[in-house]
Amino acid sequence: AQTVTQSQPEMSVQEAETVTLSCTYDTSESDYYLFWYKQPPSRQMILVIRQEAYKQQNATENRFSVNFQKAAKSFSLKISDSQLGDAAMYFCAYRGAYDQGGKLIFGQGTELSVKP
Amino acid sequence: DAGVTQSPTHLIKTRGQQVTLRCSPKSGHDTVSWYQQALGQGPQFIFQYYEEEERQRGNFPDRFSGHQFPNYSSELNVNALLLGDSALYLCASSFDPGPLGDTIYFGEGSWLTVV
């Protein structure tokens, strides 16, 4: 069975600085998708960034980028120029490429606070 | 374009009672998944509905059941409520057979408190 682990329950960053959130996963599948979701106090999950396992190039979305290390099964999220609105729970998630049901497996989450 | 909508937003039930939560998927989506998120935890997959059938199920007891209607909306039913069922219940929708990496959209959830 696939598992996702986030070892940092809480992280803090100064506004305008850079922070990296860690995520490791375990799978025997060769093809899959990895995601970072943001969950603000409104509780709605918002997709931040997505990475296809077959792509070697790390995904980037504006201030958000990932460091995808397939061999190490590591998928970290880097937030540059942190803003107060980035404060939220961040979840790393896995989805098998051949899973027709599209089930997401989530980590435990990292609560990010941004200090002004 | 309305996103995923869920109702009710909050509800309080007594142990042993039954509850029904509702979800309308994003326009154009035909697949609905339900997740349970306990306080301080990541969401856990309950089950998924496609073409009015349960296609996949997570590690949840039979007390958890669901339904999908012809208009793709869905219900989650929980019988014989336990205190441990208190959680945020999230509905997610997607389009099948879209790309498997296609974006899954979530609703804002239904907060269930069992007392």
XYZ file of C-alpha atoms in Angstrom:
231
model
C 0.000 0.000 0.000
C 1.109 3.522 -0.700
C 1.913 5.882 2.149
C 2.707 9.578 2.382
C 4.662 11.075 5.278
C 5.079 14.703 6.273
C 7.529 14.892 9.154
C 7.074 18.589 9.944
C 3.826 19.195 11.853
C 4.529 22.951 11.969
C 6.731 25.367 10.108
C 7.207 29.114 10.384
C 8.606 31.642 7.913
C 9.174 35.362 7.859
C 7.234 37.301 5.272
C 9.197 37.590 1.985
C 11.484 34.734 2.968
C 11.650 31.207 1.531
C 10.449 28.032 3.210
C 10.606 24.361 2.229
C 8.057 21.763 3.304
C 9.100 18.122 3.233
C 7.241 15.052 2.031
C 8.282 11.458 1.502
C 6.208 8.658 0.068
C 6.361 4.951 -0.423
C 5.070 3.089 -3.455
C 5.903 0.143 -5.651
C 4.317 1.769 -8.670
C 6.478 3.309 -11.366
C 4.014 5.878 -12.608
C 2.032 8.198 -10.391
C 1.173 11.793 -9.632
C 2.148 13.886 -6.634
C 0.361 16.969 -5.385
C 0.609 19.719 -2.835
C -2.718 21.013 -1.543
C -3.286 24.074 0.603
C -6.081 24.098 3.181
C -6.806 27.549 4.609
C -9.138 28.111 7.578
C -12.081 27.907 5.159
C -11.156 24.178 4.972
C -11.446 23.961 1.191
C -8.569 22.049 -0.376
C -6.845 24.098 -3.043
C -4.376 22.556 -5.476
C -1.015 24.318 -5.293
C 1.136 22.285 -7.631
C 1.238 18.910 -9.401
C 4.112 16.674 -10.519
C 3.958 13.743 -12.914
C 6.409 11.038 -11.876
C 7.539 10.375 -15.461
C 8.679 13.980 -15.839
C 12.182 14.676 -14.613
C 11.704 18.422 -14.651
C 10.483 19.862 -11.387
C 7.110 21.595 -11.553
C 6.864 25.325 -10.922
C 3.840 27.559 -10.363
C 4.785 31.184 -9.776
C 6.272 31.357 -6.244
C 5.782 27.625 -5.681
C 8.196 24.964 -6.876
C 8.949 21.368 -6.017
C 12.075 19.300 -5.624
C 11.100 15.846 -6.896
C 13.601 13.092 -6.161
C 12.065 9.916 -7.560
C 14.769 7.523 -6.420
C 14.640 8.911 -2.904
C 10.817 9.098 -3.014
C 10.966 12.677 -1.861
C 8.718 15.556 -2.921
C 9.360 18.862 -1.176
C 7.568 22.161 -1.732
C 9.445 25.445 -1.812
C 7.549 28.673 -1.291
C 9.499 31.769 -2.295
C 8.744 35.340 -1.249
C 6.287 34.087 1.381
C 3.126 36.113 1.835
C 0.728 36.364 4.760
C -1.897 34.638 2.607
C 0.303 31.555 2.360
C -0.450 30.718 5.984
C -2.422 27.458 5.952
C -2.201 23.694 6.316
C -0.294 22.091 3.460
C -0.879 18.497 2.465
C 1.223 16.319 0.231
C -0.821 13.764 -1.729
C -0.212 10.745 -3.975
C -2.325 9.329 -6.778
C -1.509 6.188 -8.750
C -1.403 6.724 -12.503
C -3.298 3.514 -13.168
C -5.796 3.956 -10.394
C -8.955 4.509 -12.407
C -10.704 5.653 -9.294
C -8.266 8.476 -8.764
C -8.000 8.001 -5.024
C -5.747 10.521 -3.271
C -3.544 9.434 -0.377
C -2.670 12.342 1.893
C 0.079 12.985 4.396
C -0.616 14.274 7.888
C -0.109 17.888 6.910
C 2.236 20.745 7.817
C 0.851 23.906 9.366
C 2.646 26.912 7.943
C 2.601 30.232 9.738
C 3.913 33.440 8.154
C 5.260 36.176 10.393
C 4.944 39.791 9.284
C -19.371 28.061 -12.876
C -20.263 26.614 -9.492
C -17.609 24.503 -7.877
C -18.220 21.556 -5.599
C -20.992 22.336 -3.144
C -21.729 20.475 0.056
C -24.522 20.588 2.603
C -25.020 21.004 5.417
C -22.015 23.061 6.497
C -22.228 22.066 10.155
C -24.320 19.611 12.071
C -24.464 18.009 15.474
C -25.759 14.483 15.998
C -26.129 12.142 18.957
C -24.395 8.782 19.227
C -26.379 6.045 17.531
C -28.130 8.401 15.145
C -27.830 8.436 11.386
C -26.622 11.291 9.175
C -26.803 12.122 5.484
C -24.394 14.528 3.827
C -24.873 15.844 0.314
C -22.569 16.888 -2.497
C -23.038 18.448 -5.913
C -20.000 18.051 -8.150
C -18.430 20.752 -10.241
C -20.224 21.286 -13.537
C -19.061 18.727 -16.100
C -17.726 16.303 -13.502
C -19.147 12.804 -13.218
C -17.044 11.242 -10.451
C -17.500 11.956 -6.763
C -15.219 10.904 -3.920
C -15.711 11.294 -0.192
C -12.999 11.847 2.393
C -13.019 11.977 6.186
C -10.674 14.451 7.842
C -10.333 14.155 11.606
C -9.034 17.173 13.507
C -5.304 17.622 12.917
C -5.119 14.804 10.361
C -4.973 14.473 6.616
C -8.085 13.415 4.696
C -8.784 9.684 4.490
C -10.486 8.228 1.405
C -13.896 6.726 2.152
C -15.208 5.753 -1.272
C -15.794 6.909 -4.825
C -18.849 6.868 -7.052
C -18.912 6.741 -10.824
C -21.912 5.982 -13.026
C -24.026 5.560 -9.884
C -21.852 2.691 -8.663
C -19.309 2.515 -5.857
C -16.077 2.039 -7.761
C -13.525 2.015 -4.976
C -13.653 1.954 -1.197
C -11.211 2.805 1.537
C -10.845 1.148 4.921
C -14.189 2.212 6.392
C -16.892 0.020 7.938
C -20.207 -0.742 6.306
C -21.829 1.917 8.498
C -20.563 4.282 5.826
C -22.577 4.048 2.644
C -23.273 6.281 -0.282
C -25.249 6.915 -3.363
C -24.859 8.735 -6.635
C -27.792 10.097 -8.551
C -28.257 10.395 -12.334
C -27.314 14.077 -12.144
C -23.976 12.984 -10.578
C -24.740 14.449 -7.164
C -23.967 12.202 -4.247
C -24.899 11.412 -0.669
C -22.819 10.008 2.147
C -24.745 8.157 4.856
C -23.344 7.151 8.210
C -25.381 4.876 10.485
C -25.015 4.175 14.201
C -22.843 7.222 14.751
C -19.857 6.953 17.079
C -17.993 9.754 18.809
C -15.036 8.922 16.554
C -17.062 9.816 13.487
C -16.737 13.480 14.423
C -14.783 15.004 11.550
C -14.838 17.190 8.482
C -16.284 15.301 5.540
C -14.941 16.452 2.211
C -16.449 15.805 -1.180
C -14.239 15.852 -4.265
C -15.208 15.702 -7.909
C -13.415 14.979 -11.154
C -14.120 13.955 -14.728
C -13.624 10.409 -15.881
C -12.057 9.472 -18.231
C -10.044 12.627 -17.959
C -6.295 12.471 -17.577
C -5.507 10.706 -14.362
C -3.504 13.691 -13.295
C -6.475 15.915 -13.934
C -7.376 18.294 -11.188
C -9.641 17.035 -8.450
C -11.823 19.768 -6.978
C -12.898 19.797 -3.351
C -15.853 21.303 -1.583
C -15.621 23.184 1.700
C -16.776 20.191 3.651
C -19.422 19.312 6.196
C -18.433 19.501 9.837
C -20.013 16.636 11.785
C -19.931 16.639 15.567
C -21.192 13.546 17.376
C -22.082 14.043 21.048
